[in-house]
CSV table of C-alpha atoms and ligand atoms in Angstrom, one decimal:
chain,number,residue,atom,x,y,z
A,1,MET,CA,-25.5,46.2,-13.9
A,2,SER,CA,-23.0,45.6,-11.6
A,3,LYS,CA,-24.7,42.2,-10.9
A,4,GLN,CA,-24.4,40.8,-14.7
A,5,LEU,CA,-20.7,41.5,-14.7
A,6,PRO,CA,-19.9,38.3,-12.6
A,7,ILE,CA,-22.6,36.0,-14.6
A,8,ALA,CA,-21.1,37.2,-18.0
A,9,ALA,CA,-17.2,36.6,-16.3
A,10,LEU,CA,-18.7,33.1,-15.4
A,11,THR,CA,-20.1,32.0,-18.8
A,12,PHE,CA,-16.8,33.4,-19.8
A,13,CYS,CA,-14.6,31.1,-17.6
A,14,ALA,CA,-16.9,28.1,-17.9
A,15,LEU,CA,-16.4,28.5,-21.9
A,16,ALA,CA,-12.7,28.9,-21.3
A,17,LEU,CA,-12.1,26.0,-19.0
A,18,PRO,CA,-11.9,23.0,-21.4
A,19,ALA,CA,-9.2,24.9,-23.3
A,20,MET,CA,-7.1,25.2,-20.5
A,21,ALA,CA,-8.0,21.8,-18.6
A,22,ASP,CA,-4.8,20.3,-18.7
A,23,GLU,CA,-4.7,19.2,-15.4
A,24,VAL,CA,-5.7,16.0,-13.5
A,25,ASN,CA,-7.0,15.8,-10.0
A,26,ILE,CA,-6.1,12.9,-7.4
A,27,TYR,CA,-7.6,11.8,-4.5
A,28,SER,CA,-4.8,9.9,-2.8
A,29,HIS,CA,-4.8,7.8,0.5
A,30,ARG,CA,-1.0,7.6,-0.1
A,31,GLN,CA,1.0,10.3,1.9
A,32,PRO,CA,1.2,13.5,-0.5
A,33,GLU,CA,4.7,13.4,0.2
A,34,LEU,CA,5.4,10.0,-1.8
A,35,ILE,CA,3.2,11.2,-4.3
A,36,GLN,CA,4.8,14.6,-5.0
A,37,PRO,CA,8.1,13.6,-6.6
A,38,LEU,CA,5.7,11.5,-9.5
A,39,ALA,CA,3.5,14.7,-9.9
A,40,ASP,CA,6.4,16.7,-10.4
A,41,ALA,CA,8.0,14.8,-12.6
A,42,PHE,CA,4.7,14.3,-14.6
A,43,THR,CA,4.3,17.7,-14.9
A,44,ALA,CA,8.0,18.6,-16.1
A,45,GLU,CA,7.3,16.3,-18.8
A,46,THR,CA,3.7,16.7,-20.0
A,47,GLY,CA,2.7,20.2,-18.6
A,48,ILE,CA,-0.2,18.3,-17.1
A,49,ASP,CA,-0.9,20.0,-13.7
A,50,VAL,CA,-1.5,17.4,-11.2
A,51,ASN,CA,-3.4,18.5,-8.2
A,52,ILE,CA,-3.6,16.0,-5.0
A,53,ALA,CA,-6.0,16.0,-2.4
A,54,PHE,CA,-5.0,13.7,0.5
A,55,VAL,CA,-8.2,11.5,1.7
A,56,ASP,CA,-7.2,9.8,4.7
A,57,LYS,CA,-10.5,8.3,5.9
A,58,GLY,CA,-14.0,7.4,3.8
A,59,MET,CA,-12.4,7.4,0.1
A,60,ALA,CA,-15.4,5.4,-1.2
A,61,GLU,CA,-18.0,7.0,0.9
A,62,ARG,CA,-16.7,10.5,-0.1
A,63,LEU,CA,-16.8,9.3,-4.2
A,64,VAL,CA,-20.3,8.2,-3.7
A,65,ALA,CA,-21.7,11.0,-1.9
A,66,GLU,CA,-20.0,13.2,-4.8
A,67,GLY,CA,-21.2,11.4,-7.6
A,68,ASP,CA,-20.9,13.0,-11.1
A,69,ARG,CA,-20.0,16.2,-9.1
A,70,SER,CA,-16.9,14.5,-8.1
A,71,PRO,CA,-13.6,16.7,-9.2
A,72,ALA,CA,-11.5,13.4,-8.9
A,73,ASP,CA,-10.4,11.7,-11.7
A,74,LEU,CA,-7.8,9.1,-10.2
A,75,VAL,CA,-7.8,7.2,-7.0
A,76,LEU,CA,-4.4,6.1,-5.4
A,77,THR,CA,-4.4,3.8,-2.6
A,78,VAL,CA,-2.5,1.1,-1.1
A,79,ASP,CA,-4.1,-2.4,-0.2
A,80,ILE,CA,-6.1,-4.6,-2.6
A,81,ALA,CA,-8.8,-4.5,0.1
A,82,ARG,CA,-9.2,-0.6,-0.6
A,83,LEU,CA,-8.7,-0.8,-4.2
A,84,THR,CA,-11.4,-3.5,-4.2
A,85,GLN,CA,-14.0,-1.4,-2.0
A,86,ILE,CA,-13.5,1.5,-4.2
A,87,VAL,CA,-14.5,-0.8,-7.3
A,88,ASP,CA,-17.4,-2.4,-5.3
A,89,ALA,CA,-19.0,1.1,-4.4
A,90,GLY,CA,-19.6,1.5,-8.0
A,91,VAL,CA,-17.6,4.6,-8.3
A,92,THR,CA,-14.7,3.7,-10.8
A,93,GLN,CA,-14.8,3.1,-14.7
A,94,PRO,CA,-12.9,0.7,-16.5
A,95,VAL,CA,-9.8,1.7,-18.7
A,96,ALA,CA,-8.6,0.1,-21.8
A,97,SER,CA,-5.3,0.7,-22.2
A,98,ASP,CA,-2.5,-1.3,-24.2
A,99,VAL,CA,0.2,0.4,-22.4
A,100,LEU,CA,-1.2,-0.5,-18.9
A,101,THR,CA,-1.8,-4.0,-19.7
A,102,SER,CA,1.7,-4.7,-21.2
A,103,ASN,CA,3.4,-2.6,-18.5
A,104,ILE,CA,1.5,-4.0,-15.6
A,105,PRO,CA,1.6,-7.8,-15.0
A,106,ALA,CA,-1.8,-9.5,-15.2
A,107,THR,CA,-1.5,-10.6,-11.5
A,108,LEU,CA,-1.0,-7.2,-10.3
A,109,ARG,CA,-4.2,-5.5,-12.1
A,110,ASP,CA,-7.9,-6.2,-12.3
A,111,PRO,CA,-9.1,-8.6,-14.9
A,112,ASP,CA,-12.1,-6.0,-15.4
A,113,ASN,CA,-9.6,-2.9,-15.7
A,114,GLN,CA,-11.0,-1.3,-12.9
A,115,TRP,CA,-7.8,-0.9,-10.8
A,116,PHE,CA,-4.1,-1.4,-11.9
A,117,GLY,CA,-1.5,-2.3,-9.2
A,118,LEU,CA,1.8,0.4,-9.5
A,119,THR,CA,3.9,-1.1,-7.1
A,120,SER,CA,4.0,-4.1,-4.7
A,121,ARG,CA,5.7,-4.6,-1.1
A,122,ALA,CA,6.4,-7.4,1.1
A,123,ARG,CA,5.2,-7.9,4.4
A,124,ILE,CA,8.2,-9.2,6.1
A,125,ILE,CA,9.9,-9.6,9.3
A,126,TYR,CA,12.1,-7.4,11.0
A,127,ALA,CA,14.4,-9.4,13.4
A,128,SER,CA,16.9,-8.4,16.2
A,129,LYS,CA,20.4,-8.6,14.6
A,130,ASP,CA,21.3,-9.6,18.0
A,131,ARG,CA,19.3,-11.8,19.5
A,132,VAL,CA,17.6,-13.4,16.2
A,133,ALA,CA,19.6,-15.9,14.3
A,134,ALA,CA,19.3,-15.8,10.5
A,135,GLY,CA,16.9,-18.9,9.5
A,136,ASP,CA,15.2,-18.6,13.1
A,137,VAL,CA,12.3,-17.0,11.2
A,138,THR,CA,10.7,-19.8,8.8
A,139,SER,CA,7.0,-19.3,8.3
A,140,TYR,CA,4.1,-16.9,9.0
A,141,GLU,CA,2.6,-19.8,10.6
A,142,ASP,CA,5.4,-20.4,13.2
A,143,LEU,CA,4.9,-16.8,14.4
A,144,ALA,CA,2.2,-18.3,16.5
A,145,ASP,CA,4.3,-21.0,17.9
A,146,PRO,CA,4.9,-20.6,21.7
A,147,LYS,CA,8.8,-20.5,21.5
A,148,TRP,CA,8.2,-16.6,20.3
A,149,LYS,CA,6.5,-15.8,23.4
A,150,GLY,CA,6.9,-12.3,24.7
A,151,ARG,CA,9.3,-11.5,21.9
A,152,ILE,CA,7.3,-10.1,19.0
A,153,CYS,CA,5.9,-6.6,18.6
A,154,SER,CA,3.1,-5.8,16.3
A,155,ARG,CA,1.2,-2.7,15.1
A,156,SER,CA,-3.0,-2.8,15.2
A,157,GLY,CA,-4.7,-6.0,14.4
A,158,THR,CA,-7.1,-4.1,12.5
A,159,ASN,CA,-4.7,-2.0,10.3
A,160,ASP,CA,-5.1,-2.8,6.9
A,161,TYR,CA,-1.7,-4.3,6.3
A,162,ASN,CA,-1.9,-6.9,9.2
A,163,VAL,CA,-6.0,-7.4,8.3
A,164,ALA,CA,-4.7,-8.5,4.7
A,165,LEU,CA,-1.8,-10.7,6.0
A,166,LEU,CA,-4.6,-12.4,8.1
A,167,GLY,CA,-6.6,-12.6,5.0
A,168,ALA,CA,-3.9,-14.6,3.3
A,169,VAL,CA,-3.5,-17.1,6.2
A,170,ILE,CA,-7.6,-17.4,6.0
A,171,ALA,CA,-7.2,-18.0,1.8
A,172,HIS,CA,-3.9,-20.4,2.7
A,173,HIS,CA,-5.9,-22.2,5.5
A,174,ASP,CA,-9.4,-21.5,6.7
A,175,GLU,CA,-11.1,-18.9,9.2
A,176,ALA,CA,-10.9,-21.5,12.2
A,177,TYR,CA,-7.0,-22.2,11.8
A,178,ALA,CA,-6.7,-18.2,11.1
A,179,LYS,CA,-8.3,-17.6,14.5
A,180,THR,CA,-6.1,-20.1,16.4
A,181,TRP,CA,-3.4,-18.8,14.6
A,182,ALA,CA,-4.1,-14.8,15.4
A,183,GLU,CA,-4.5,-15.9,19.2
A,184,GLY,CA,-1.2,-17.6,19.0
A,185,LEU,CA,0.5,-14.4,17.5
A,186,LYS,CA,-1.4,-12.3,20.2
A,187,ALA,CA,-0.2,-14.6,23.0
A,188,ASN,CA,3.3,-14.0,22.0
A,189,LEU,CA,3.3,-10.1,21.8
A,190,ALA,CA,5.7,-8.4,24.0
A,191,ARG,CA,3.3,-5.7,24.5
A,192,LYS,CA,-0.1,-4.2,23.3
A,193,PRO,CA,-0.1,-3.3,19.7
A,194,ALA,CA,0.7,0.2,19.3
A,195,GLY,CA,2.3,2.7,16.3
A,196,GLY,CA,3.3,2.0,13.0
A,197,ASP,CA,5.5,-0.6,11.4
A,198,ARG,CA,8.7,1.7,12.2
A,199,ASP,CA,7.7,1.8,15.7
A,200,GLN,CA,8.0,-1.9,15.8
A,201,ALA,CA,11.8,-1.6,14.5
A,202,LYS,CA,12.4,1.0,16.9
A,203,ALA,CA,11.0,-1.4,20.1
A,204,ILE,CA,13.6,-4.2,18.7
A,205,TRP,CA,16.2,-1.4,19.0
A,206,ALA,CA,15.1,-0.7,22.4
A,207,GLY,CA,15.3,-4.3,23.2
A,208,GLU,CA,11.4,-4.7,24.2
A,209,CYS,CA,11.1,-7.3,21.8
A,210,ASP,CA,13.3,-9.5,19.2
A,211,ILE,CA,10.8,-9.9,15.9
A,212,ALA,CA,8.4,-7.4,14.6
A,213,ILE,CA,5.9,-7.8,11.3
A,214,GLY,CA,6.4,-5.0,9.2
A,215,ASN,CA,6.5,-4.0,5.0
A,216,THR,CA,9.9,-3.7,3.2
A,217,TYR,CA,9.8,-0.2,2.5
A,218,TYR,CA,9.8,1.2,5.7
A,219,MET,CA,13.6,0.0,6.3
A,220,GLY,CA,14.4,2.5,3.5
A,221,GLN,CA,12.5,5.2,5.0
A,222,MET,CA,14.2,4.5,8.4
A,223,ILE,CA,17.5,4.4,7.0
A,224,ASN,CA,17.2,8.0,5.4
A,225,ASP,CA,16.1,9.2,8.4
A,226,PRO,CA,18.8,10.5,10.8
A,227,GLU,CA,16.3,10.0,14.0
A,228,GLN,CA,15.5,6.6,12.8
A,229,LYS,CA,18.5,5.1,11.1
A,230,ASP,CA,19.4,3.1,14.2
A,231,TRP,CA,16.3,1.3,14.6
A,232,ALA,CA,16.6,0.1,10.8
A,233,ASN,CA,20.4,-0.8,11.7
A,234,ALA,CA,19.4,-3.2,14.6
A,235,VAL,CA,17.1,-5.3,12.8
A,236,ARG,CA,17.4,-7.7,9.6
A,237,VAL,CA,15.2,-8.1,7.2
A,238,ASP,CA,13.9,-12.0,6.7
A,239,PHE,CA,11.6,-12.9,4.7
A,240,PRO,CA,9.0,-15.4,5.8
A,241,VAL,CA,6.7,-17.7,3.9
A,242,PHE,CA,3.5,-19.2,3.8
A,243,GLU,CA,4.2,-23.1,4.3
A,244,GLY,CA,4.6,-24.7,0.7
A,245,ASP,CA,4.7,-20.9,-0.8
A,246,GLY,CA,6.2,-17.8,-0.6
A,247,THR,CA,6.3,-14.1,0.9
A,248,HIS,CA,3.1,-12.1,1.5
A,249,LEU,CA,2.9,-9.4,-0.7
A,250,ASN,CA,0.2,-6.3,-1.1
A,251,VAL,CA,0.0,-3.5,-3.6
A,252,SER,CA,-0.5,0.3,-4.0
A,253,GLY,CA,-2.6,0.9,-7.1
A,254,VAL,CA,-4.7,3.4,-9.1
A,255,ALA,CA,-8.2,3.5,-10.4
A,256,MET,CA,-10.2,6.1,-12.4
A,257,THR,CA,-13.1,7.6,-11.4
A,258,LYS,CA,-16.7,6.9,-13.0
A,259,SER,CA,-16.9,10.6,-13.3
A,260,ALA,CA,-13.5,11.8,-14.1
A,261,PRO,CA,-13.8,15.3,-15.8
A,262,ASN,CA,-10.5,15.0,-17.0
A,263,LYS,CA,-10.1,11.7,-18.5
A,264,ASP,CA,-7.7,12.1,-21.3
A,265,ALA,CA,-5.2,13.9,-18.7
A,266,ALA,CA,-6.0,11.1,-16.0
A,267,LEU,CA,-5.2,8.2,-18.6
A,268,LYS,CA,-2.0,9.8,-19.5
A,269,PHE,CA,-1.0,10.2,-16.1
A,270,MET,CA,-2.2,6.5,-15.1
A,271,GLU,CA,0.0,5.1,-18.3
A,272,TRP,CA,2.7,7.4,-17.2
A,273,LEU,CA,3.0,5.8,-13.6
A,274,SER,CA,3.5,2.6,-15.2
A,275,SER,CA,6.3,3.9,-17.2
A,276,ASP,CA,9.9,3.0,-16.8
A,277,VAL,CA,10.6,6.7,-15.3
A,278,ALA,CA,7.9,6.5,-12.7
A,279,GLN,CA,8.6,3.2,-11.7
A,280,LYS,CA,12.2,4.0,-11.2
A,281,ILE,CA,11.1,6.8,-9.0
A,282,TYR,CA,8.6,4.6,-7.1
A,283,ALA,CA,11.8,2.0,-6.4
A,284,GLU,CA,14.5,4.7,-5.8
A,285,THR,CA,12.4,7.2,-3.6
A,286,ASN,CA,9.6,4.9,-2.0
A,287,TYR,CA,11.6,1.9,-1.8
A,288,GLU,CA,8.7,-0.2,-3.1
A,289,PHE,CA,8.8,-3.0,-5.8
A,290,PRO,CA,8.2,-1.8,-9.2
A,291,VAL,CA,5.5,-3.8,-11.1
A,292,LYS,CA,7.1,-3.2,-14.5
A,293,LEU,CA,9.2,-6.2,-15.6
A,294,GLY,CA,12.7,-4.8,-16.2
A,295,VAL,CA,13.0,-1.7,-13.8
A,296,ALA,CA,15.3,-3.0,-10.9
A,297,ARG,CA,14.3,-2.9,-7.5
A,298,SER,CA,16.5,-0.2,-5.3
A,299,GLU,CA,20.0,-1.3,-4.3
A,300,LEU,CA,19.0,-1.5,-0.5
A,301,VAL,CA,16.2,-3.3,-1.8
A,302,GLN,CA,18.3,-5.6,-3.6
A,303,SER,CA,20.9,-6.4,-0.7
A,304,TRP,CA,18.2,-8.3,1.5
A,305,GLY,CA,18.2,-11.1,-1.2
A,306,ASP,CA,15.9,-12.8,-3.6
A,307,PHE,CA,12.8,-14.1,-2.2
A,308,THR,CA,9.5,-16.2,-3.6
A,309,ALA,CA,6.6,-14.1,-3.8
A,310,ASP,CA,3.4,-15.9,-2.4
A,311,SER,CA,1.2,-17.4,-5.5
A,312,LEU,CA,-2.3,-16.4,-3.7
A,313,ASP,CA,-4.3,-14.0,-5.9
A,314,LEU,CA,-4.6,-10.8,-4.3
A,315,THR,CA,-8.5,-10.9,-4.8
A,316,ALA,CA,-8.8,-13.6,-2.5
A,317,VAL,CA,-6.8,-11.8,0.2
A,318,ALA,CA,-9.5,-9.1,-0.6
A,319,LYS,CA,-12.3,-11.2,-0.1
A,320,ALA,CA,-11.3,-12.6,3.0
A,321,ARG,CA,-10.9,-9.0,4.6
A,322,PRO,CA,-14.2,-8.9,6.5
A,323,ALA,CA,-13.7,-12.4,8.1
A,324,ALA,CA,-10.3,-11.3,8.7
A,325,LEU,CA,-11.3,-8.2,10.6
A,326,ARG,CA,-14.2,-10.0,12.4
A,327,ILE,CA,-11.1,-12.5,13.8
A,328,MET,CA,-9.0,-9.5,14.8
A,329,GLU,CA,-12.2,-7.9,16.8
A,330,GLU,CA,-13.2,-11.3,18.2
A,331,ILE,CA,-10.2,-12.1,19.7
A,332,ASN,CA,-9.3,-8.5,20.5
A,333,PHE,CA,-6.0,-8.5,19.2
A,334,ASP,CA,-4.8,-5.2,20.4
A,335,GLY,CA,-6.3,-5.7,23.8
B,1,LIG,FE1,2.9,2.1,4.6
């Protein structure tokens, strides 16, 4: 008798679940503290709960392994190659939404509607205000020039952001050029690659190097951190370009899983993330570039001035990832 009770209770729960399933489950490769303010605002507006699981590594493998039993409705991640990797693993589904297609420019979403960019960011130069004159940093190509010998700091060459940048070098030139460029960049390093982008600004502040490659939004994060503020204030944001083109951009984005158990709520959240309200949170809290036209960048981001975005198709950057990764390993960039 006592054994039957749980079964009865389970049946009751299973039947009752669909009526109370106003929730959406996220697998996020992005730090939960970046996503939580968005989740909270969405829940306050819609009453739909957002459950976030931080998945640091092996997102695609995990979704493949979980298959139809996966609780995940949406994947949030940075980097075009990561987005396409998840799509290529066959664990996403296309999302037809007029809201998404009108809010997000066509260049920042998948033509087959499998992934949608929600923010973009530029990979730029942090330059010492004291030791590098404005205008000294010109192109990405120029970073391999021996004139920078012993003056550049970088995080690991196999980090996603640097692999994407090298992918862009391949797409603009070719693999042979990219390898020579990466070797030149390595030869100019002041120290072995280590740490994240913010650690490179710190190294400039400490006088270890004069320029570093970093993402734009980390400047905002450093300025708002009492311990890191001085690092940010020691550097100037310079926007290098690819010769004859523009500054390298990457995206953060979202995809719906193939097995999404809460499809309606998931679609609502996706659409909401592309709305004015959410795009403003991304801009003001994370210092990322909103993708929706008409939503302003934060004042700090605007203070760095305007720049020309590289015209390269992001899917070309994703496609070049294996070759870029191979080059970084072949030349032992971190060694
Ligand atoms: Fe980042």
